[in-house]
CSV table of C-alpha atoms in Angstrom, one decimal:
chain,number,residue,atom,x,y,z
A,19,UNK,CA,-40.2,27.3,-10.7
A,20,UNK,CA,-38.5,30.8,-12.1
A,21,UNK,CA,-35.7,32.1,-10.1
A,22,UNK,CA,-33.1,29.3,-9.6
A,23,UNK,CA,-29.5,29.4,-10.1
A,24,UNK,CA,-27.7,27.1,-11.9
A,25,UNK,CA,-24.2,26.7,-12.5
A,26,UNK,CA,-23.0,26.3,-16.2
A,27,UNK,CA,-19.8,24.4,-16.2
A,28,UNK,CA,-17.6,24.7,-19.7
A,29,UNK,CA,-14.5,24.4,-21.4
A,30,UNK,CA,-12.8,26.0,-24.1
A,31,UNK,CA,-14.0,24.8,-28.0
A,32,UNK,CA,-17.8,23.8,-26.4
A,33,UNK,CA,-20.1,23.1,-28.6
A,34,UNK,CA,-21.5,26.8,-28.8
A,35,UNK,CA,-25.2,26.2,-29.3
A,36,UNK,CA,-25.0,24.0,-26.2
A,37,UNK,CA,-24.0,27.0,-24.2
A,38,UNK,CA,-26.0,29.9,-25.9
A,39,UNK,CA,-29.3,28.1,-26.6
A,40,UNK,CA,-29.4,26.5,-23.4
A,41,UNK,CA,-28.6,29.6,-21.0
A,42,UNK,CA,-30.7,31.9,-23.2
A,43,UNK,CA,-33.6,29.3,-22.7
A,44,UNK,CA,-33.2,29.6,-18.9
A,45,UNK,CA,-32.6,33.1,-19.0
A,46,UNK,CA,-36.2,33.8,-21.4
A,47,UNK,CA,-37.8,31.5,-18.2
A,48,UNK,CA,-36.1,33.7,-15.4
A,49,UNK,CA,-33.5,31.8,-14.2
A,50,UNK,CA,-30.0,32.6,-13.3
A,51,UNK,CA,-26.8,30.8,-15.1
A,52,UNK,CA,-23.3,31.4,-14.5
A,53,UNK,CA,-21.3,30.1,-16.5
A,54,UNK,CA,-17.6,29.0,-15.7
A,55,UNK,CA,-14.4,27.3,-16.7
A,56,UNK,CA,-11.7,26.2,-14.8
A,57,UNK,CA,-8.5,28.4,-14.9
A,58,UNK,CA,-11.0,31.5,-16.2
A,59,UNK,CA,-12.7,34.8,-14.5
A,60,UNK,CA,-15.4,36.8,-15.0
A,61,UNK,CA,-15.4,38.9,-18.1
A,62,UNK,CA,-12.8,36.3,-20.4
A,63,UNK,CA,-14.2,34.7,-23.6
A,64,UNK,CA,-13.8,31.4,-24.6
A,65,UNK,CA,-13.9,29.9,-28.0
A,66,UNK,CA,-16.5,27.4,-29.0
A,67,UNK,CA,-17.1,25.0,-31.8
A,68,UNK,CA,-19.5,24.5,-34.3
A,69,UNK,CA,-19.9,20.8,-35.9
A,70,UNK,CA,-21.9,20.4,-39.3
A,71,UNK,CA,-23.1,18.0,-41.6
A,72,UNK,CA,-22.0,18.6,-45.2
A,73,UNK,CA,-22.3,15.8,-46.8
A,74,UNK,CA,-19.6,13.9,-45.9
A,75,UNK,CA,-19.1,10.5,-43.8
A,76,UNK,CA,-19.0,12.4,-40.8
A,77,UNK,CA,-19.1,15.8,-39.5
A,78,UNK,CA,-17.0,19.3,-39.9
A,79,UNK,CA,-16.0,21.0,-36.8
A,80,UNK,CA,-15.7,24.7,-37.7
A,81,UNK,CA,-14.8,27.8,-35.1
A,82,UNK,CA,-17.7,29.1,-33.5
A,83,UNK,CA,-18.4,32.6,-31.9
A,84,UNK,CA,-16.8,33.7,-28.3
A,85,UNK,CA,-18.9,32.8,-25.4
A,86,UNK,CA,-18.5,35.1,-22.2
A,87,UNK,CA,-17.8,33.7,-18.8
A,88,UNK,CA,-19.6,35.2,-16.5
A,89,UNK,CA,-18.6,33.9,-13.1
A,90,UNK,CA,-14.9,33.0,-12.0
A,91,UNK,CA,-14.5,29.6,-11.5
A,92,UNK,CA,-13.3,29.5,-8.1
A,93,UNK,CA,-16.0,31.7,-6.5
A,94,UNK,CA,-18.8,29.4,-7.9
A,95,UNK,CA,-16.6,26.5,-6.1
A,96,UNK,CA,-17.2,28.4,-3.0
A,97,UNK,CA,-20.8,28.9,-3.5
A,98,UNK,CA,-22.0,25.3,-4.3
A,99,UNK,CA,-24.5,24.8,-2.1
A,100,UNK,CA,-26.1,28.3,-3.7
A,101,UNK,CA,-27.0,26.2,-6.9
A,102,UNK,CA,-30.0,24.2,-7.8
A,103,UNK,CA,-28.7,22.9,-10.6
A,104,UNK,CA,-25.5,22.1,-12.2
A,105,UNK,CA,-25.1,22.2,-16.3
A,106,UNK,CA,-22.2,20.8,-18.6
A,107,UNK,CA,-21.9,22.1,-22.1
A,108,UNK,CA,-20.9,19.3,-24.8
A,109,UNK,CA,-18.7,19.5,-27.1
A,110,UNK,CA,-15.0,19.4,-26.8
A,111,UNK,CA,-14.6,21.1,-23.2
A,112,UNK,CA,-16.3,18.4,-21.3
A,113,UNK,CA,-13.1,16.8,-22.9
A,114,UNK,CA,-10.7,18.9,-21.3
A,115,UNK,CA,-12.4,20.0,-17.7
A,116,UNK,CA,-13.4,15.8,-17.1
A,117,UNK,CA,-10.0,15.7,-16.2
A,118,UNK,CA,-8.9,19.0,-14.1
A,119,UNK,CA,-9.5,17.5,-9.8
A,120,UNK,CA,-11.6,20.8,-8.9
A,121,UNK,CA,-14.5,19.9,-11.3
A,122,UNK,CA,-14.1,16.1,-10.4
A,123,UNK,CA,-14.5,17.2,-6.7
């Protein structure tokens, strides 16, 4: 099953270990994931989140570290049919990209 694509979509403030543990997973098994985010390109960072229990009724949300997009956005939306998969990081950026028309589409 190595060697498919899949297409990683994001936003910014994601929950960072749902985009680093998760395309570093796929990576260690040999597959390819680009990740994206609407109105970015290849080479821009976006800022993710980090949410932790510390004792309190409910959780902290605290910066995370930079996560590099690696694909622009609108040439993976020209290459869909090249994907065997399709991936949404949680977090806060599923929040903003549910509602931008070319990730609905």
């Amino acid at each position: 099953m190595p060697g498919k694509k899949i297409l990683m979509l994001t936003g910014e403030f994601t929950e960072e270990y749902e985009i680093f543990v998760y395309q570093q997973a796929m990576e260690a098994v040999g597959h390819t994931v680009h990740v994206v985010c609407p109105d970015k390109k290849a080479g821009d960072l976006i800022k993710t989140s980090l949410h932790d229990f510390e004792g309190d009724q409910t959780y902290t949300e605290k910066p995370g570290h930079n996560a590099l997009i690696n694909k622009t956005f609108s040439d993976a939306e020209k290459q869909l049919s090249q994907y065997d998969a399709v991936y949404c990081a949680g977090g806060r950026g599923p929040e903003y990209i549910r509602t931008d028309k070319r990730v609905q589409a």
